[in-house]
Structure formats: structure tokens, C-alpha cells
Tab-separated table of C-alpha atoms and ligand atoms in Angstrom:
chain	number	residue	atom	x	y	z
A	162	MET	CA	9.930	-0.980	-26.807
A	163	GLU	CA	13.651	-1.130	-26.708
A	164	PHE	CA	15.184	0.982	-24.091
A	165	VAL	CA	17.656	3.618	-24.732
A	166	ASN	CA	20.354	4.094	-21.989
A	167	SER	CA	19.938	8.127	-22.807
A	168	ALA	CA	19.056	11.525	-21.654
A	169	GLY	CA	17.586	12.431	-25.354
A	170	PHE	CA	15.219	8.717	-24.872
A	171	ALA	CA	14.046	9.616	-21.385
A	172	ARG	CA	13.199	12.687	-23.126
A	173	GLN	CA	11.078	11.232	-25.427
A	174	LEU	CA	8.909	9.232	-23.661
A	175	ASP	CA	8.423	12.012	-21.427
A	176	GLU	CA	6.899	13.783	-24.207
A	177	GLN	CA	4.617	11.105	-25.352
A	178	ASP	CA	3.632	10.306	-22.171
A	179	GLU	CA	-0.403	12.241	-21.461
A	180	LEU	CA	0.073	11.617	-17.752
A	181	LYS	CA	2.761	14.183	-17.508
A	182	ILE	CA	0.819	16.898	-16.604
A	183	PHE	CA	-0.318	15.244	-12.954
A	184	SER	CA	3.276	15.943	-11.888
A	185	ASP	CA	2.161	19.433	-11.279
A	186	GLU	CA	-0.409	18.491	-8.918
A	187	PHE	CA	2.580	17.969	-6.225
A	188	LEU	CA	5.297	19.716	-4.114
A	189	LYS	CA	8.470	18.521	-4.434
A	190	PRO	CA	11.032	18.340	-1.566
A	191	GLN	CA	14.293	20.268	-2.775
A	192	HIS	CA	17.871	19.740	-2.557
A	193	ASN	CA	20.200	21.921	-2.822
A	194	GLY	CA	18.245	24.453	-4.444
A	195	LYS	CA	16.907	21.820	-6.729
A	196	GLU	CA	13.322	20.050	-7.271
A	197	MET	CA	14.961	16.291	-5.596
A	198	ILE	CA	14.217	13.586	-7.987
A	199	TYR	CA	11.543	11.468	-5.022
A	200	LEU	CA	11.467	7.633	-5.864
A	201	CYS	CA	10.183	7.088	-2.638
A	202	GLY	CA	6.958	6.927	-3.052
A	203	ASN	CA	6.012	3.635	-1.729
A	204	SER	CA	7.529	5.220	1.967
A	205	LEU	CA	6.180	8.134	1.465
A	206	GLY	CA	3.758	9.717	-1.524
A	207	LEU	CA	4.492	13.992	-2.348
A	208	GLN	CA	1.975	15.972	-1.056
A	209	PRO	CA	-0.862	17.211	-3.737
A	210	LYS	CA	-1.369	21.045	-3.624
A	211	ALA	CA	-4.666	20.486	-2.996
A	212	VAL	CA	-4.357	19.114	0.891
A	213	GLN	CA	-3.240	22.583	2.095
A	214	LEU	CA	-6.852	24.049	0.236
A	215	LYS	CA	-8.942	21.044	1.374
A	216	LEU	CA	-7.934	21.541	5.192
A	217	THR	CA	-7.505	25.874	4.980
A	218	ARG	CA	-11.538	24.464	3.706
A	219	GLN	CA	-12.227	22.244	7.120
A	220	LEU	CA	-10.093	25.027	9.117
A	221	ALA	CA	-12.293	27.558	7.989
A	222	ASN	CA	-15.755	25.494	8.559
A	223	TRP	CA	-14.943	24.551	11.951
A	224	GLN	CA	-14.180	28.356	11.951
A	225	ASN	CA	-17.138	29.743	11.604
A	226	LEU	CA	-19.814	27.099	12.468
A	227	GLY	CA	-17.456	25.419	15.083
A	228	VAL	CA	-19.725	21.879	16.804
A	229	GLU	CA	-22.241	22.972	13.902
A	230	GLY	CA	-19.501	21.527	10.873
A	231	TRP	CA	-21.139	18.436	11.748
A	232	PHE	CA	-24.499	18.721	9.737
A	233	GLN	CA	-24.158	22.196	7.892
A	234	GLY	CA	-21.007	24.150	5.369
A	235	ASP	CA	-20.756	22.904	1.999
A	236	GLU	CA	-18.858	19.894	3.068
A	237	PRO	CA	-20.676	18.460	6.752
A	238	TRP	CA	-18.803	16.454	8.677
A	239	LEU	CA	-21.159	13.426	9.509
A	240	ALA	CA	-21.405	12.376	5.929
A	241	TYR	CA	-17.364	13.507	5.190
A	242	HIS	CA	-16.192	9.799	4.458
A	243	GLN	CA	-18.784	9.303	2.066
A	244	LEU	CA	-17.349	11.353	-0.096
A	245	LEU	CA	-14.415	9.505	-0.372
A	246	LYS	CA	-15.770	6.082	-1.288
A	247	PRO	CA	-16.120	5.542	-4.621
A	248	THR	CA	-13.530	6.498	-5.491
A	249	LEU	CA	-11.826	4.263	-2.784
A	250	ALA	CA	-14.423	2.050	-4.072
A	251	GLY	CA	-12.771	2.007	-8.093
A	252	ILE	CA	-9.156	2.641	-6.401
A	253	MET	CA	-10.175	-1.566	-3.998
A	254	GLY	CA	-11.827	-2.910	-7.537
A	255	ALA	CA	-15.146	-3.185	-4.476
A	256	LYS	CA	-18.291	-1.536	-4.046
A	257	PRO	CA	-18.761	1.572	-1.955
A	258	ALA	CA	-20.602	-0.356	1.006
A	259	GLU	CA	-17.695	-2.400	0.850
A	260	VAL	CA	-14.788	0.191	2.274
A	261	THR	CA	-14.300	3.400	4.828
A	262	VAL	CA	-11.669	5.153	5.913
A	263	MET	CA	-10.564	5.054	9.703
A	264	ASN	CA	-7.973	4.839	12.424
A	265	SER	CA	-4.696	3.681	11.137
A	266	LEU	CA	-2.986	0.759	8.969
A	267	THR	CA	-1.860	-1.931	12.299
A	268	VAL	CA	-5.227	-0.711	14.589
A	269	ASN	CA	-7.865	-1.551	11.686
A	270	LEU	CA	-5.274	-4.914	11.228
A	271	HIS	CA	-6.230	-5.819	15.053
A	272	LEU	CA	-9.992	-4.459	14.532
A	273	LEU	CA	-10.566	-6.873	11.254
A	274	LEU	CA	-8.460	-9.652	13.401
A	275	VAL	CA	-11.178	-9.660	16.002
A	276	SER	CA	-13.738	-10.365	13.548
A	277	PHE	CA	-11.733	-12.768	11.188
A	278	TYR	CA	-9.266	-14.429	13.205
A	279	LYS	CA	-11.904	-16.892	15.029
A	280	PRO	CA	-9.733	-19.776	15.980
A	281	LYS	CA	-11.392	-22.742	16.918
A	282	GLY	CA	-10.377	-26.889	17.910
A	283	LYS	CA	-7.662	-27.848	15.379
A	284	ARG	CA	-8.721	-24.607	13.187
A	285	TYR	CA	-6.890	-21.766	14.565
A	286	LYS	CA	-3.701	-21.438	12.424
A	287	ILE	CA	-3.004	-18.119	10.494
A	288	LEU	CA	-1.135	-18.023	7.335
A	289	MET	CA	1.302	-15.494	5.824
A	290	GLU	CA	3.976	-14.862	4.311
A	291	GLY	CA	7.840	-14.624	5.869
A	292	GLY	CA	9.376	-11.283	6.480
A	293	ALA	CA	6.125	-9.814	5.920
A	294	PHE	CA	6.176	-5.864	7.864
A	295	PRO	CA	7.348	-6.022	11.453
A	296	SER	CA	4.381	-4.484	12.019
A	297	ASP	CA	1.601	-7.068	10.270
A	298	GLN	CA	4.245	-9.747	12.495
A	299	TYR	CA	3.509	-8.344	15.214
A	300	ALA	CA	-0.158	-8.203	15.040
A	301	VAL	CA	-0.473	-11.009	14.138
A	302	GLU	CA	1.032	-11.732	17.490
A	303	SER	CA	-0.186	-10.603	19.774
A	304	GLN	CA	-3.697	-12.054	18.200
A	305	VAL	CA	-2.835	-15.439	18.416
A	306	LYS	CA	-1.246	-14.673	22.303
A	307	PHE	CA	-4.281	-13.057	23.144
A	308	HIS	CA	-5.854	-16.420	21.842
A	309	GLY	CA	-4.136	-18.572	23.884
A	310	TYR	CA	-1.265	-19.548	21.162
A	311	ASN	CA	1.996	-18.800	20.447
A	312	TYR	CA	3.410	-17.184	17.272
A	313	LYS	CA	5.827	-20.218	17.240
A	314	ASP	CA	2.802	-22.404	16.549
A	315	ALA	CA	-0.109	-20.523	15.224
A	316	VAL	CA	1.290	-18.535	12.453
A	317	ILE	CA	3.554	-20.389	9.055
A	318	GLU	CA	4.785	-18.255	7.425
A	319	VAL	CA	5.644	-19.143	3.909
A	320	MET	CA	9.326	-19.096	3.012
A	321	PRO	CA	11.394	-18.144	-0.975
A	322	ARG	CA	12.816	-21.351	-2.066
A	323	GLU	CA	16.231	-21.978	-1.009
A	324	GLY	CA	18.305	-18.880	-3.407
A	325	GLU	CA	15.340	-17.279	-4.979
A	326	HIS	CA	14.368	-14.367	-2.791
A	327	THR	CA	10.613	-14.321	-3.664
A	328	LEU	CA	7.254	-16.540	-2.901
A	329	ARG	CA	6.133	-18.445	-6.196
A	330	THR	CA	2.181	-18.799	-6.067
A	331	GLU	CA	2.361	-22.497	-6.250
A	332	ASP	CA	4.296	-23.198	-3.637
A	333	ILE	CA	1.421	-20.779	-1.472
A	334	VAL	CA	-1.823	-22.362	-2.717
A	335	ALA	CA	1.003	-26.453	-1.986
A	336	GLN	CA	1.425	-25.325	1.807
A	337	ILE	CA	-2.418	-23.372	2.093
A	338	GLU	CA	-3.299	-27.455	1.146
A	339	GLN	CA	-0.783	-28.747	2.808
A	340	HIS	CA	-2.437	-27.162	6.097
A	341	ALA	CA	-6.438	-26.957	5.062
A	342	ASP	CA	-7.884	-28.690	7.872
A	343	GLU	CA	-5.598	-26.094	10.615
A	344	LEU	CA	-6.460	-23.338	9.173
A	345	ALA	CA	-8.872	-20.206	10.204
A	346	LEU	CA	-6.605	-16.943	8.320
A	347	VAL	CA	-4.814	-16.728	5.507
A	348	MET	CA	-3.858	-13.143	5.741
A	349	PHE	CA	-0.520	-11.828	3.226
A	350	SER	CA	0.220	-8.732	2.344
A	351	GLY	CA	-0.962	-7.187	-1.618
A	352	ILE	CA	2.680	-6.521	-2.216
A	353	ASN	CA	5.776	-7.605	-0.251
A	354	TYR	CA	7.448	-4.562	1.150
A	355	TYR	CA	10.497	-6.030	1.258
A	356	THR	CA	11.083	-7.362	-2.264
A	357	GLY	CA	8.646	-5.359	-4.186
A	358	GLN	CA	6.201	-8.710	-5.010
A	359	PHE	CA	2.588	-7.892	-6.115
A	360	PHE	CA	1.139	-11.256	-5.410
A	361	ASP	CA	-1.854	-13.223	-6.708
A	362	LEU	CA	-4.852	-12.379	-4.276
A	363	GLN	CA	-7.042	-14.253	-6.648
A	364	ALA	CA	-5.433	-17.629	-5.682
A	365	ILE	CA	-4.292	-16.975	-2.630
A	366	THR	CA	-7.811	-15.575	-1.591
A	367	ALA	CA	-9.662	-19.325	-4.124
A	368	ALA	CA	-7.193	-21.336	-2.184
A	369	ALA	CA	-8.163	-20.183	1.165
A	370	HIS	CA	-11.794	-20.713	0.791
A	371	GLN	CA	-10.942	-24.473	-0.855
A	372	ALA	CA	-9.320	-24.561	2.970
A	373	GLY	CA	-11.918	-23.699	4.989
A	374	ALA	CA	-10.291	-20.151	5.565
A	375	TYR	CA	-11.074	-16.499	5.861
A	376	ALA	CA	-8.950	-14.515	3.544
A	377	GLY	CA	-7.542	-11.631	4.108
A	378	PHE	CA	-4.538	-8.539	2.580
A	379	ASP	CA	-2.605	-5.546	3.785
A	380	LEU	CA	-2.480	-3.377	1.257
A	381	ALA	CA	-0.248	-0.605	2.335
A	382	HIS	CA	1.746	-1.330	-0.865
A	383	ALA	CA	-0.281	-1.758	-2.894
A	384	ALA	CA	-3.098	0.502	-2.563
A	385	GLY	CA	-3.262	3.494	-5.177
A	386	ASN	CA	-0.201	1.253	-6.457
A	387	VAL	CA	-1.602	-1.840	-8.362
A	388	PRO	CA	-5.191	-2.688	-10.265
A	389	LEU	CA	-7.204	-4.291	-7.192
A	390	GLN	CA	-10.326	-6.830	-7.424
A	391	LEU	CA	-10.819	-6.920	-3.820
A	392	ASN	CA	-15.354	-7.601	-4.565
A	393	ALA	CA	-14.057	-9.936	-7.826
A	394	TRP	CA	-11.502	-11.953	-5.922
A	395	GLY	CA	-13.958	-12.863	-3.177
A	396	ALA	CA	-10.875	-11.975	-1.246
A	397	ASP	CA	-13.036	-11.850	2.704
A	398	PHE	CA	-11.285	-8.281	4.449
A	399	ALA	CA	-8.078	-5.983	3.550
A	400	ALA	CA	-6.730	-2.345	5.021
A	401	TRP	CA	-4.485	-0.301	4.297
A	402	CYS	CA	-2.936	3.336	4.313
A	403	SER	CA	-3.486	6.502	3.066
A	404	TYR	CA	0.048	7.530	3.060
A	405	LYS	CA	2.791	5.415	0.562
A	406	TYR	CA	0.862	5.445	-3.066
A	407	MET	CA	-1.818	7.801	-1.985
A	408	ASN	CA	-0.207	10.744	-1.051
A	409	SER	CA	-2.148	11.780	1.810
A	410	GLY	CA	0.274	12.706	4.075
A	411	PRO	CA	2.350	11.251	7.243
A	412	GLY	CA	-0.251	8.973	9.754
A	413	GLY	CA	-2.812	9.330	6.795
A	414	ILE	CA	-5.977	8.117	7.775
A	415	SER	CA	-6.037	4.335	7.058
A	416	GLY	CA	-8.902	2.184	4.725
A	417	ILE	CA	-10.887	-1.093	5.073
A	418	PHE	CA	-12.887	-3.728	2.768
A	419	VAL	CA	-15.250	-5.204	4.594
A	420	HIS	CA	-16.911	-7.734	1.602
A	421	GLU	CA	-20.650	-7.836	0.692
A	422	LYS	CA	-21.129	-11.307	1.224
A	423	HIS	CA	-20.044	-10.726	5.142
A	424	HIS	CA	-22.182	-7.976	5.248
A	425	ALA	CA	-25.510	-8.547	6.308
A	426	ASN	CA	-23.854	-11.113	9.417
A	427	GLN	CA	-25.398	-8.661	12.382
A	428	GLU	CA	-23.535	-11.473	14.585
A	429	PHE	CA	-20.022	-10.922	13.594
A	430	ASP	CA	-17.677	-10.239	16.952
A	431	ARG	CA	-16.209	-6.579	16.648
A	432	PHE	CA	-15.196	-4.326	18.935
A	433	ALA	CA	-18.065	-1.470	18.703
A	434	GLY	CA	-17.740	2.329	19.060
A	435	TRP	CA	-20.526	4.609	18.246
A	436	TRP	CA	-19.671	5.606	14.522
A	437	GLY	CA	-20.193	1.106	13.910
A	438	TYR	CA	-23.657	2.756	14.687
A	439	ARG	CA	-26.298	2.370	12.618
A	440	ASN	CA	-26.588	5.986	11.045
A	441	ASP	CA	-30.193	6.534	10.855
A	442	THR	CA	-30.151	5.769	14.502
A	443	ARG	CA	-26.863	6.780	16.194
A	444	PHE	CA	-27.526	9.777	17.448
A	445	LYS	CA	-30.480	8.214	19.629
A	446	MET	CA	-26.972	7.112	21.878
A	447	ALA	CA	-29.206	4.117	22.923
A	448	PRO	CA	-27.450	1.134	24.558
A	449	GLY	CA	-26.901	-1.938	22.052
A	450	PHE	CA	-24.925	-2.127	20.276
A	451	VAL	CA	-26.127	-2.232	16.504
A	452	PRO	CA	-23.953	-1.784	13.385
A	453	GLU	CA	-24.196	-0.471	10.249
A	454	VAL	CA	-24.538	-2.623	7.006
A	455	GLY	CA	-21.500	-2.726	5.531
A	456	ALA	CA	-17.874	-2.073	6.126
A	457	GLU	CA	-18.772	1.431	7.831
A	458	GLY	CA	-20.519	-0.999	11.052
A	459	TRP	CA	-16.724	-1.593	11.922
A	460	GLN	CA	-16.262	2.436	12.180
A	461	VAL	CA	-15.368	3.141	15.924
A	462	SER	CA	-14.676	6.778	16.931
A	463	THR	CA	-15.379	10.185	15.353
A	464	SER	CA	-14.425	10.827	12.041
A	465	PRO	CA	-10.226	13.042	11.827
A	466	ILE	CA	-12.165	15.179	9.829
A	467	LEU	CA	-8.513	17.110	8.904
A	468	LEU	CA	-6.646	13.578	7.612
A	469	MET	CA	-9.832	12.720	4.988
A	470	ALA	CA	-9.233	16.246	3.837
A	471	ALA	CA	-6.277	15.610	3.371
A	472	HIS	CA	-6.925	12.073	1.508
A	473	LYS	CA	-10.002	13.802	-0.173
A	474	ALA	CA	-7.517	15.757	-2.134
A	475	ALA	CA	-4.909	13.620	-3.133
A	476	LEU	CA	-7.857	10.782	-3.970
A	477	ASP	CA	-9.626	13.752	-6.403
A	478	ILE	CA	-6.275	13.468	-8.518
A	479	PHE	CA	-7.059	9.651	-9.352
A	480	GLU	CA	-10.328	9.958	-9.641
A	481	ARG	CA	-9.537	12.638	-13.112
A	482	THR	CA	-6.930	9.799	-13.872
A	483	GLY	CA	-9.000	7.509	-14.679
A	484	GLY	CA	-7.866	5.111	-12.181
A	485	VAL	CA	-5.124	3.617	-10.489
A	486	ALA	CA	-5.785	1.570	-14.647
A	487	ALA	CA	-4.815	4.434	-16.464
A	488	LEU	CA	-1.895	4.780	-14.373
A	489	ARG	CA	-0.721	1.018	-14.395
A	490	GLN	CA	0.756	1.402	-18.192
A	491	LYS	CA	3.271	4.316	-17.242
A	492	ALA	CA	4.105	2.646	-13.691
A	493	ILE	CA	5.477	-0.471	-16.001
A	494	ARG	CA	7.262	1.562	-18.537
A	495	LEU	CA	8.038	3.845	-15.981
A	496	THR	CA	9.808	0.544	-13.877
A	497	ALA	CA	10.741	-1.873	-16.519
A	498	TYR	CA	12.978	1.350	-17.645
A	499	LEU	CA	14.891	2.031	-13.998
A	500	GLU	CA	15.070	-1.427	-14.376
A	501	PHE	CA	16.466	-1.626	-17.794
A	502	LEU	CA	19.062	1.154	-16.599
A	503	ILE	CA	20.281	-0.845	-13.709
A	504	ASN	CA	20.749	-3.730	-15.753
A	505	ASP	CA	23.086	-1.754	-17.972
A	506	ILE	CA	25.082	-0.682	-15.408
A	507	ASN	CA	26.247	-4.413	-14.609
A	508	GLN	CA	25.761	-4.508	-17.809
A	509	GLN	CA	29.207	-1.993	-18.097
A	510	ALA	CA	30.830	-2.720	-14.980
A	511	GLY	CA	31.027	-6.962	-16.764
A	512	GLU	CA	29.341	-8.291	-12.777
A	513	GLU	CA	26.038	-7.750	-11.358
A	514	LEU	CA	27.049	-4.861	-8.644
A	515	PHE	CA	23.230	-4.481	-7.593
A	516	LYS	CA	21.246	-6.789	-8.296
A	517	ILE	CA	17.187	-6.409	-8.292
A	518	ILE	CA	14.910	-9.211	-6.380
A	519	THR	CA	12.057	-7.595	-7.625
A	520	PRO	CA	10.310	-9.584	-9.629
A	521	LYS	CA	11.024	-8.900	-13.630
A	522	ASN	CA	7.067	-9.993	-14.625
A	523	PRO	CA	5.322	-6.409	-14.362
A	524	ASP	CA	2.229	-9.103	-13.348
A	525	GLU	CA	4.399	-9.307	-10.143
A	526	ARG	CA	5.266	-6.269	-9.142
A	527	GLY	CA	4.468	-2.677	-8.464
A	528	SER	CA	6.509	0.906	-9.014
A	529	GLN	CA	9.593	-0.444	-6.962
A	530	LEU	CA	12.161	-2.267	-7.769
A	531	SER	CA	13.854	-3.749	-4.524
A	532	ILE	CA	17.750	-3.613	-5.453
A	533	ILE	CA	20.569	-5.861	-3.468
A	534	CYS	CA	23.591	-3.819	-3.231
A	535	LYS	CA	26.706	-6.364	-3.625
A	536	GLN	CA	28.997	-4.253	-1.559
A	537	ASN	CA	29.290	-1.067	-0.165
A	538	GLY	CA	25.110	-0.536	-0.225
A	539	LYS	CA	25.231	2.651	2.291
A	540	GLN	CA	27.899	4.067	0.228
A	541	PHE	CA	26.023	4.130	-2.694
A	542	PHE	CA	22.762	5.672	-1.028
A	543	ASP	CA	24.420	8.346	0.601
A	544	ALA	CA	25.964	8.406	-2.981
A	545	LEU	CA	22.276	9.684	-4.271
A	546	VAL	CA	21.779	10.972	-1.162
A	547	LYS	CA	24.192	13.849	-2.082
A	548	ASN	CA	23.384	14.203	-5.639
A	549	GLY	CA	19.342	14.662	-5.154
A	550	VAL	CA	17.395	11.223	-5.231
A	551	LEU	CA	15.458	10.189	-2.645
A	552	GLY	CA	15.047	6.547	-2.215
A	553	ASP	CA	15.076	4.428	0.502
A	554	TRP	CA	17.561	2.488	2.627
A	555	ARG	CA	16.885	-1.452	3.848
A	556	GLU	CA	19.411	-2.585	6.166
A	557	PRO	CA	21.069	-4.368	5.086
A	558	ASN	CA	22.220	-3.957	1.893
A	559	VAL	CA	18.949	-3.398	-0.264
A	560	ILE	CA	17.730	0.204	-2.121
A	561	ARG	CA	14.891	0.823	-2.927
A	562	LEU	CA	13.383	2.865	-5.750
A	563	SER	CA	10.233	3.496	-6.426
A	564	PRO	CA	9.325	5.355	-9.747
A	565	VAL	CA	5.425	6.606	-9.300
A	566	PRO	CA	3.389	7.350	-12.504
A	567	LEU	CA	1.578	9.676	-11.233
A	568	TYR	CA	4.834	12.587	-10.480
A	569	ASN	CA	7.319	10.423	-11.519
A	570	SER	CA	9.477	10.810	-15.332
A	571	PHE	CA	11.278	8.848	-17.780
A	572	THR	CA	13.721	11.707	-16.792
A	573	ASP	CA	13.792	10.847	-13.406
A	574	VAL	CA	14.034	7.049	-13.711
A	575	TYR	CA	17.221	7.893	-16.062
A	576	ALA	CA	19.437	11.272	-13.971
A	577	ALA	CA	18.860	8.366	-10.753
A	578	ALA	CA	20.181	5.031	-12.749
A	579	ARG	CA	23.086	8.262	-14.362
A	580	PHE	CA	23.848	9.109	-10.600
A	581	LEU	CA	24.796	5.647	-9.891
A	582	ALA	CA	26.143	4.833	-12.258
A	583	GLU	CA	28.728	7.898	-11.950
A	584	ALA	CA	28.831	6.481	-8.646
A	585	VAL	CA	30.393	3.356	-9.284
A	586	HIS	CA	33.637	4.323	-10.436
A	587	GLN	CA	33.189	6.913	-6.901
A	588	VAL	CA	32.692	4.449	-4.342
A	589	GLN	CA	35.953	2.341	-2.604
A	590	PHE	CA	35.566	-0.960	-2.572
B	865	PLP	C1	3.923	0.462	6.473
B	865	PLP	C2	2.748	-0.775	6.621
B	865	PLP	C3	1.843	-0.360	7.603
B	865	PLP	C4	2.054	0.546	8.969
B	865	PLP	O1	1.009	0.995	9.444
B	865	PLP	P1	0.892	1.899	10.158
B	865	PLP	O2	-0.631	1.507	11.310
B	865	PLP	O3	0.414	2.631	9.564
B	865	PLP	O4	2.050	2.075	10.877
B	865	PLP	C5	1.812	-1.615	7.588
B	865	PLP	N1	1.967	-2.893	7.265
B	865	PLP	C6	2.111	-3.124	5.866
B	865	PLP	C7	2.101	-4.690	5.290
B	865	PLP	C8	2.795	-1.316	5.395
B	865	PLP	O5	4.016	-2.124	4.205
């Protein structure tokens, strides 16, 4: 499609957008009495209006039923997580038994690493992307240390080539092959938080398995953002948070995936708790841990119902859109339009003031552009904020803008780029 840099063109795209009705289901932060242009869904997704209702309902159940709420009421808490699984499985490309919700993301990474990082003899290394999200680095660092190794030796980070910002799949695969007999695990993010690169998880999984290693993924920036097929790709495990593209609230409950091929194995090492115990006999309170079959066997603690209720409200919206696949076409177009507008600013300026480091290929990115400002980045970011455009800022010079198809419009994207273009004349060089 040929894009045009004009408000009228953006409006026209909005008029043709069948998904625009969903924007009304979200509460928009305000700036100077007007709705903010919120392009920060990669960090914290907006609040669905239905969240308050869902929470109020569970507060009422708590009020009216007390502890009986676990077994009574319209949505008994004991099985509440089951209500989330069908939609979540759809979003992750998984079977319902392969997913569940529990804890927070980094905690879940640790729990899954307990099961899937099993260093033995020469095979003790973890291969991951260079520049992974800090929490993932710390988790892996402490895990290898826990097993008696040190990070520098036990963790292999795949780095971009000289002069490049993102990784080539062929380089990732080559490194996996090169270290094949030392690898215990390949762990990647689905989408790198900094560059916005969407990795080829299928190719990475295949290469890891070829090397005799497990393949696990942190899907924080991928969940609810890009189509995933965890079951078909054969990934061993994954975890994600629900507060980014899944709009389930700050510190919202995390999700995990464990592939069905591992479900029959009751001998998996894991850090257990009673909420992972076989459902049918859990309340016999017998000694000796027996895991529930499937991802639920990794659960540890009592369900946080209020977090789950917020998650349910947010997942219901995905259910009504027809899942992530139905959002994808708009997502691709929205991001491409932003890319076009930013490149147009460079064109007008006669120099590359804003360098987009996120891959150009729509198959290698989601709803995010990471933009390196040639100079005065923070001033540009502040100029956007002053005009009610909220993206996010990463030191030393990167602005990340995330147009989310569920609640952002083409007019949002146009206005954000317009303010950026105006700032070019205002920022002091
Ligand atoms: C957002 C994010 C996290 C955050 O983890 P929490 O445990 O929820 O604080 C971790 N890893 C990645 C890759 C992320 O994008």
C-alpha cells in the first residue's frame, strides 16, 4: 500500500479499520484534559474498562462467600485459572493443557530453569541473545552460578555483526551448531525488548533440538503481539508477562507453557508447591508430591484471584477480536505507517535524524519501532511528552514507540510523527 503523510489519509485508514471499535474498550490516560496518544503498550498495556467490573465481581464474591468462594459462586476460585486457558492457548499456539497462569515472569523463568536447565558433564552452557532483558540475564546468571558455573564461561551470547543492530537467524543457528556438544539450553526472547526484533523461534527451536539442547523462550514482548505456534514449533517451555501487550495490569499474572511431549514425565525436577499437586487428590493433603499432568503441575501457590480476574477481562477482548491473528494485519500496517512517517521526517531533513533499528521485514517485528536519535534524543522524547505522546525512553538515545492495534489508530500514529517533525525545528542542536 502507498502511504501518504497527511491527516486525511490517516483518517481514511481509520475509517476502513474494522477493529477500531475495540479502542473504546480501553481507558485512556489524560494529558492536559485530552486523551494521551499512548504508544507505550510494549511496557504497560492500557486498562480495559471491563477490568473494574471483573474485580468488583470477585470482591463481591469474597464479601458474600468468604472462604466458600473457592468452591461456590458464579466463578469458583479453585478453577478460575481454567477460565483463562482456552484464550491463552489460542494466543500462544498451544493446547490448553500446555499453558497456565501463575506468579510473575522472572519467578516463572526460574521455576522453568529448575526443570529445563540440567547441566551435565560437558553439556552445561546456555546460549541466549546478547542484550537480553536485564532480568533474564540476572536469572540466567544466578542459575548457572547455582549449579557451580560462572556466567562468562557458561553463557554464550549471540551478538549482532559489526555495524548491525539485530541478529541474523543464520548466525544464531551457526552458533548453536558450533557449540552443539556444550549446550544444555537455548533460551531466547520472542521479541527483543530493545530492538523490537521478532526472532525466528521455529528455526531456533529446530537448531537447539538438533544440537541436543532444550529450547525455551521469554515471550514478554511477543505474547498478545505476534502470532505464535509454540506447540507446532516444538518449543520445550516458555513464560511471559500479561501486563505488556496483554493489558492485564501492572505486575499482572504471568503465564507459562510446557510442551505436551514433557507431560508424561513425572520425574522432572521442579520446585513444587501444593497448587501443582494432582487436582483430584490435592485436598487429601497427603505427604509426597504428585504433580498434576501438564503445565499446571508447575504451579506452586494459591491462585491470586484478583490478578486473574483482571487478566480474564483483558483476554476476553482478544476472544472477541478473533485472537492475535485477526489483529496482525492492522498491526503490520500501523507499524509500517509509523515507519513511513519517520522516514519521511528524515527525508525532509535531508539527513537520518531518526534511525529505526527494528527490522524492516514485518515478519521480523511486532508493534514496536526502536528509533536511535542521531542527537538530542531526550529533547525529542520530552517534546513528544509535552504534546501528550507517551512512548518510552531508553538511555542513551533510543525512543521506542509501540502502536498497538487494539487501541491505537492511524491518526494516533500520524499525530505522534507530526509532533516529532515539529520538534525537529524546536530542539536545540
Ligand atoms: C518485561 C520483561 C520482564 C519483566 O519481568 P518481571 O518478572 O515481570 O518483572 C522480563 N523479561 C523480559 C524479556 C521482559 O520483556
